[in-house]
């Protein structure tokens, strides 16, 4: 399930070190000296330089990368908690986190100034206030920071995951999102070449489109398994290979073109950015939003 985030999003895997919990399991003793530190610093990696900043600044810059003019403060707070939870989830040594392990979009001050122009100070202050008002809040389940899966848009319902906090819920707001439906097209010869480059053992039907046979979908409509020629593969693998926005797709053909009609954008697990935006705009606060998209969680302070 952790690999799923590497493909979404983007979808990444991360590893959590839990010395305190391990000590408890092995010894049954709670030693205060063994408690692991909360994430305090983030190492930001650029093309030719690195920078160390604190988590509050990192969360602010990351929320800024996903910010849209008019976003509700409650949406920004919810997403700030998601990002902060992620820093808690991936930390391994002490309190330092490497941005390479987070793999989320993050803006520099110059990026924000170039992006927003005269609105830079106004937008920055809105985002920073939302981050500050969530304090050190992050999400846990069974006493541990969760992997806070999120996506841009889903097909009207989120997906069940293997983790207890990833439970499918309706998200009808996503059906109204601008990028709810995307059409990706390939020429027959072009698609056949991509597939044969990917796996030299593949045997295709006369039509590349006819080579796609969907075997199984999940409760939200995402392709779990399909046949591509003589091979059985996952919907996630094919969506990454072909550059599809999500694994919720159908395949058809017309005029020598293979047409993938794709619903949603991203993995479909956890919080929907499109849904959360609308729920915040309709009056939900950030705690209600987080508890809607993630089940069995607790909101705790670092």
CSV table of C-alpha atoms in Angstrom, one decimal:
chain,number,residue,atom,x,y,z
A,1,UNK,CA,0.0,0.0,0.0
A,2,UNK,CA,2.9,2.4,0.7
A,3,UNK,CA,4.1,1.9,-2.9
A,4,UNK,CA,0.7,3.3,-4.0
A,5,UNK,CA,1.6,6.8,-2.8
A,6,UNK,CA,4.7,6.8,-5.0
A,7,UNK,CA,2.5,6.4,-8.1
A,8,UNK,CA,-0.2,9.2,-7.1
A,9,UNK,CA,0.4,11.9,-6.1
A,10,UNK,CA,3.5,10.9,-7.9
A,11,UNK,CA,3.2,7.9,-5.3
A,12,UNK,CA,5.9,7.3,-2.8
A,13,UNK,CA,7.0,4.8,-0.1
A,14,UNK,CA,8.5,5.8,3.2
A,15,UNK,CA,9.8,4.0,6.2
A,16,UNK,CA,9.1,4.9,9.8
A,17,UNK,CA,11.5,4.2,12.6
A,18,UNK,CA,9.8,3.6,15.9
A,19,UNK,CA,12.5,3.0,18.6
A,20,UNK,CA,10.1,3.9,21.4
A,21,UNK,CA,7.5,1.4,20.3
A,22,UNK,CA,10.1,-1.2,19.7
A,23,UNK,CA,11.5,-0.7,23.2
A,24,UNK,CA,8.0,-1.1,24.6
A,25,UNK,CA,7.4,-4.3,22.7
A,26,UNK,CA,10.7,-5.9,23.6
A,27,UNK,CA,11.0,-4.8,27.2
A,28,UNK,CA,7.5,-3.7,28.3
A,29,UNK,CA,9.1,-0.7,29.9
A,30,UNK,CA,8.3,2.9,29.0
A,31,UNK,CA,11.6,4.8,29.2
A,32,UNK,CA,11.2,8.5,28.7
A,33,UNK,CA,14.8,8.7,27.4
A,34,UNK,CA,13.8,6.4,24.5
A,35,UNK,CA,11.0,8.5,23.2
A,36,UNK,CA,11.8,9.6,19.6
A,37,UNK,CA,11.8,13.2,18.7
A,38,UNK,CA,9.1,14.8,16.6
A,39,UNK,CA,10.2,16.1,13.2
A,40,UNK,CA,11.7,19.6,13.7
A,41,UNK,CA,13.9,20.1,10.6
A,42,UNK,CA,13.6,19.4,6.9
A,43,UNK,CA,16.5,19.2,4.5
A,44,UNK,CA,15.4,20.7,1.2
A,45,UNK,CA,17.2,19.5,-1.9
A,46,UNK,CA,17.6,21.8,-5.0
A,47,UNK,CA,19.5,21.2,-8.2
A,48,UNK,CA,22.7,22.8,-6.9
A,49,UNK,CA,22.1,23.4,-3.2
A,50,UNK,CA,20.5,22.2,0.0
A,51,UNK,CA,18.8,24.1,2.7
A,52,UNK,CA,17.7,23.2,6.2
A,53,UNK,CA,14.5,24.7,7.4
A,54,UNK,CA,12.0,24.0,10.2
A,55,UNK,CA,8.8,21.9,9.8
A,56,UNK,CA,6.5,24.9,10.0
A,57,UNK,CA,8.3,26.6,7.1
A,58,UNK,CA,8.3,23.4,5.1
A,59,UNK,CA,4.6,22.8,5.6
A,60,UNK,CA,3.9,26.4,4.6
A,61,UNK,CA,5.9,26.1,1.4
A,62,UNK,CA,4.3,22.8,0.5
A,63,UNK,CA,0.7,24.0,1.1
A,64,UNK,CA,1.7,27.0,-1.0
A,65,UNK,CA,2.5,24.6,-3.9
A,66,UNK,CA,-1.1,23.3,-3.9
A,67,UNK,CA,-2.8,26.6,-3.1
A,68,UNK,CA,-5.5,28.0,-5.3
A,69,UNK,CA,-6.8,31.6,-5.0
A,70,UNK,CA,-10.0,31.6,-2.9
A,71,UNK,CA,-9.1,28.4,-0.9
A,72,UNK,CA,-10.9,28.3,2.4
A,73,UNK,CA,-8.8,28.6,5.5
A,74,UNK,CA,-10.3,25.3,6.7
A,75,UNK,CA,-9.1,23.5,3.6
A,76,UNK,CA,-5.6,25.0,4.1
A,77,UNK,CA,-5.6,23.8,7.7
A,78,UNK,CA,-6.6,20.3,6.7
A,79,UNK,CA,-3.9,20.1,4.1
A,80,UNK,CA,-1.3,21.6,6.5
A,81,UNK,CA,-2.1,18.7,8.9
A,82,UNK,CA,-1.7,16.2,6.1
A,83,UNK,CA,1.7,17.6,5.2
A,84,UNK,CA,2.8,17.8,8.9
A,85,UNK,CA,1.7,14.2,9.4
A,86,UNK,CA,3.8,13.1,6.5
A,87,UNK,CA,6.9,14.6,8.0
A,88,UNK,CA,6.2,12.6,11.2
A,89,UNK,CA,5.6,9.5,9.2
A,90,UNK,CA,8.8,9.5,7.2
A,91,UNK,CA,11.3,10.7,9.8
A,92,UNK,CA,13.9,8.0,10.6
A,93,UNK,CA,16.8,9.6,12.5
A,94,UNK,CA,16.1,12.0,15.3
A,95,UNK,CA,14.1,15.0,14.2
A,96,UNK,CA,15.5,15.6,10.7
A,97,UNK,CA,13.5,14.7,7.5
A,98,UNK,CA,14.9,14.8,3.9
A,99,UNK,CA,12.6,16.4,1.3
A,100,UNK,CA,13.7,13.7,-1.1
A,101,UNK,CA,11.8,11.2,1.1
A,102,UNK,CA,8.7,13.4,1.1
A,103,UNK,CA,8.6,13.9,-2.7
A,104,UNK,CA,5.9,16.6,-2.5
A,105,UNK,CA,5.9,19.8,-4.4
A,106,UNK,CA,7.5,22.6,-2.4
A,107,UNK,CA,8.0,26.3,-3.4
A,108,UNK,CA,10.8,28.6,-2.5
A,109,UNK,CA,10.2,32.2,-1.6
A,110,UNK,CA,11.3,33.2,-5.1
A,111,UNK,CA,8.9,30.7,-6.6
A,112,UNK,CA,6.0,32.2,-4.6
A,113,UNK,CA,7.0,35.7,-5.6
A,114,UNK,CA,7.2,34.8,-9.2
A,115,UNK,CA,3.9,32.8,-9.1
A,116,UNK,CA,1.8,35.4,-7.2
A,117,UNK,CA,3.4,38.7,-8.1
A,118,UNK,CA,1.7,41.6,-6.2
A,119,UNK,CA,-0.4,39.0,-4.3
A,120,UNK,CA,2.6,37.3,-2.8
A,121,UNK,CA,2.4,38.8,0.7
A,122,UNK,CA,-1.4,38.4,0.9
A,123,UNK,CA,-1.4,34.7,-0.2
A,124,UNK,CA,1.6,33.9,1.9
A,125,UNK,CA,0.0,35.4,5.0
A,126,UNK,CA,-3.2,33.4,4.4
A,127,UNK,CA,-1.3,30.1,4.1
A,128,UNK,CA,1.0,30.8,7.1
A,129,UNK,CA,-1.9,31.7,9.3
A,130,UNK,CA,-3.6,28.4,8.5
A,131,UNK,CA,-0.4,26.5,9.2
A,132,UNK,CA,0.1,28.3,12.5
A,133,UNK,CA,-3.5,27.8,13.6
A,134,UNK,CA,-3.1,24.0,13.4
A,135,UNK,CA,-0.1,24.2,15.8
A,136,UNK,CA,1.7,20.9,15.9
A,137,UNK,CA,-1.4,18.9,15.0
A,138,UNK,CA,-0.9,15.6,13.1
A,139,UNK,CA,-2.8,12.4,12.6
A,140,UNK,CA,-2.3,9.1,14.3
A,141,UNK,CA,-3.9,5.7,14.2
A,142,UNK,CA,-3.2,3.1,16.9
A,143,UNK,CA,-0.6,5.4,18.4
A,144,UNK,CA,1.5,6.0,15.2
A,145,UNK,CA,1.6,8.7,12.6
A,146,UNK,CA,-0.4,7.6,9.5
A,147,UNK,CA,0.7,7.6,5.9
A,148,UNK,CA,-1.6,10.5,4.8
A,149,UNK,CA,-2.5,9.4,1.3
A,150,UNK,CA,-4.1,12.2,-0.8
A,151,UNK,CA,-5.1,12.8,-4.4
A,152,UNK,CA,-6.3,15.6,-6.6
A,153,UNK,CA,-9.7,14.2,-7.8
A,154,UNK,CA,-11.5,10.9,-7.5
A,155,UNK,CA,-14.3,9.2,-9.4
A,156,UNK,CA,-16.9,10.3,-6.8
A,157,UNK,CA,-15.7,7.8,-4.1
A,158,UNK,CA,-12.4,7.2,-2.4
A,159,UNK,CA,-10.8,3.8,-2.3
A,160,UNK,CA,-10.5,1.2,0.5
A,161,UNK,CA,-6.9,0.6,1.5
A,162,UNK,CA,-5.2,-2.1,3.6
A,163,UNK,CA,-4.7,0.4,6.4
A,164,UNK,CA,-7.7,0.7,8.9
A,165,UNK,CA,-7.9,4.5,8.3
A,166,UNK,CA,-8.3,4.1,4.6
A,167,UNK,CA,-12.0,3.4,4.2
A,168,UNK,CA,-14.0,4.2,1.0
A,169,UNK,CA,-16.3,7.2,1.4
A,170,UNK,CA,-18.5,9.1,-1.0
A,171,UNK,CA,-17.0,12.3,-2.4
A,172,UNK,CA,-19.6,13.6,-4.8
A,173,UNK,CA,-17.9,17.0,-5.0
A,174,UNK,CA,-15.2,15.5,-7.2
A,175,UNK,CA,-17.7,14.9,-10.0
A,176,UNK,CA,-17.9,18.6,-10.5
A,177,UNK,CA,-14.1,19.2,-10.7
A,178,UNK,CA,-12.6,20.5,-13.9
A,179,UNK,CA,-10.3,17.6,-14.3
A,180,UNK,CA,-12.7,14.8,-13.3
A,181,UNK,CA,-12.6,13.4,-16.8
A,182,UNK,CA,-9.4,13.2,-19.0
A,183,UNK,CA,-9.0,11.7,-22.4
A,184,UNK,CA,-5.6,10.2,-23.4
A,185,UNK,CA,-5.2,8.9,-26.9
A,186,UNK,CA,-2.6,6.7,-28.6
A,187,UNK,CA,-2.1,5.7,-32.2
A,188,UNK,CA,-2.4,1.9,-32.6
A,189,UNK,CA,1.3,1.6,-33.7
A,190,UNK,CA,2.5,4.0,-31.1
A,191,UNK,CA,0.7,2.1,-28.3
A,192,UNK,CA,2.0,-1.3,-29.5
A,193,UNK,CA,5.5,0.1,-29.5
A,194,UNK,CA,5.2,1.4,-25.9
A,195,UNK,CA,3.9,-2.0,-24.7
A,196,UNK,CA,6.5,-4.0,-26.5
A,197,UNK,CA,9.3,-1.8,-25.1
A,198,UNK,CA,7.8,-2.2,-21.7
A,199,UNK,CA,7.7,-6.0,-22.0
A,200,UNK,CA,9.3,-7.9,-24.9
A,201,UNK,CA,7.2,-11.1,-24.1
A,202,UNK,CA,3.9,-9.4,-24.7
A,203,UNK,CA,1.7,-10.8,-27.4
A,204,UNK,CA,-0.9,-8.3,-28.7
A,205,UNK,CA,-4.1,-8.9,-30.6
A,206,UNK,CA,-4.5,-7.5,-34.1
A,207,UNK,CA,-5.9,-4.3,-32.5
A,208,UNK,CA,-4.0,-2.8,-29.6
A,209,UNK,CA,-7.3,-1.6,-28.1
A,210,UNK,CA,-8.7,-5.2,-28.2
A,211,UNK,CA,-5.6,-6.3,-26.3
A,212,UNK,CA,-6.9,-4.6,-23.1
A,213,UNK,CA,-9.4,-6.7,-21.1
A,214,UNK,CA,-10.3,-5.4,-17.7
A,215,UNK,CA,-10.6,-8.2,-15.2
A,216,UNK,CA,-11.4,-6.6,-11.9
A,217,UNK,CA,-12.3,-3.2,-10.5
A,218,UNK,CA,-12.5,-2.0,-6.9
A,219,UNK,CA,-15.5,-0.5,-5.1
A,220,UNK,CA,-14.6,3.0,-6.4
A,221,UNK,CA,-14.2,1.8,-10.1
A,222,UNK,CA,-10.4,1.8,-10.2
A,223,UNK,CA,-8.9,-1.1,-12.2
A,224,UNK,CA,-7.3,-3.6,-10.0
A,225,UNK,CA,-6.3,-6.1,-12.6
A,226,UNK,CA,-6.4,-6.4,-16.4
A,227,UNK,CA,-5.1,-8.5,-19.3
A,228,UNK,CA,-2.9,-6.7,-21.8
A,229,UNK,CA,-2.4,-9.2,-24.5
A,230,UNK,CA,-1.2,-12.4,-22.8
A,231,UNK,CA,0.0,-10.6,-19.6
A,232,UNK,CA,-1.9,-9.9,-16.4
A,233,UNK,CA,-1.0,-6.6,-14.8
A,234,UNK,CA,-2.3,-4.1,-12.3
A,235,UNK,CA,-4.3,-1.0,-13.3
A,236,UNK,CA,-1.7,1.1,-11.4
A,237,UNK,CA,1.2,-0.2,-13.4
A,238,UNK,CA,-0.5,0.4,-16.7
A,239,UNK,CA,-1.7,3.9,-15.7
A,240,UNK,CA,1.9,4.8,-14.8
A,241,UNK,CA,3.3,3.3,-18.0
A,242,UNK,CA,0.8,5.1,-20.3
A,243,UNK,CA,0.8,8.4,-18.4
A,244,UNK,CA,-2.9,8.1,-17.4
A,245,UNK,CA,-4.0,10.4,-14.6
A,246,UNK,CA,-5.5,7.6,-12.6
A,247,UNK,CA,-6.2,3.8,-12.7
A,248,UNK,CA,-9.9,4.4,-13.2
A,249,UNK,CA,-10.2,4.1,-16.9
A,250,UNK,CA,-12.0,2.5,-19.9
A,251,UNK,CA,-10.5,1.6,-23.3
A,252,UNK,CA,-12.0,2.1,-26.7
A,253,UNK,CA,-10.9,2.8,-30.2
A,254,UNK,CA,-11.9,5.1,-33.1
A,255,UNK,CA,-10.4,5.9,-36.4
A,256,UNK,CA,-7.1,4.1,-35.7
A,257,UNK,CA,-6.8,5.7,-32.3
A,258,UNK,CA,-6.9,4.0,-28.9
A,259,UNK,CA,-8.8,6.1,-26.4
A,260,UNK,CA,-8.4,5.9,-22.6
A,261,UNK,CA,-11.2,7.7,-20.8
A,262,UNK,CA,-9.9,8.4,-17.3
A,263,UNK,CA,-11.9,9.4,-14.2
A,264,UNK,CA,-10.1,11.3,-11.5
A,265,UNK,CA,-6.5,12.3,-11.0
A,266,UNK,CA,-4.2,10.5,-8.5
A,267,UNK,CA,-4.5,7.3,-6.5
A,268,UNK,CA,-8.0,7.8,-5.1
A,269,UNK,CA,-6.8,6.9,-1.6
A,270,UNK,CA,-7.3,9.2,1.4
A,271,UNK,CA,-8.1,12.9,1.2
A,272,UNK,CA,-9.4,14.3,-2.0
A,273,UNK,CA,-8.2,17.8,-2.6
A,274,UNK,CA,-11.2,18.6,-4.8
A,275,UNK,CA,-13.6,17.2,-2.2
A,276,UNK,CA,-11.9,18.8,0.8
A,277,UNK,CA,-12.0,22.2,-0.9
A,278,UNK,CA,-15.7,22.0,-1.5
A,279,UNK,CA,-16.4,20.6,2.0
A,280,UNK,CA,-14.5,23.5,3.5
A,281,UNK,CA,-16.3,26.0,1.4
A,282,UNK,CA,-19.7,24.5,2.5
A,283,UNK,CA,-18.8,25.0,6.2
A,284,UNK,CA,-16.9,21.9,7.4
A,285,UNK,CA,-13.9,22.7,9.6
A,286,UNK,CA,-10.6,21.0,9.1
A,287,UNK,CA,-11.1,18.4,11.8
A,288,UNK,CA,-14.4,17.3,10.3
A,289,UNK,CA,-12.8,17.1,6.9
A,290,UNK,CA,-9.9,15.0,8.1
A,291,UNK,CA,-12.2,12.7,10.1
A,292,UNK,CA,-14.4,12.3,7.0
A,293,UNK,CA,-11.6,11.2,4.7
A,294,UNK,CA,-9.5,9.2,7.2
A,295,UNK,CA,-11.3,6.9,9.6
A,296,UNK,CA,-10.1,5.7,13.1
A,297,UNK,CA,-7.6,8.5,13.5
A,298,UNK,CA,-6.7,10.8,16.3
A,299,UNK,CA,-5.5,14.4,16.0
A,300,UNK,CA,-2.6,14.8,18.3
A,301,UNK,CA,0.0,17.5,18.9
A,302,UNK,CA,3.7,17.0,18.2
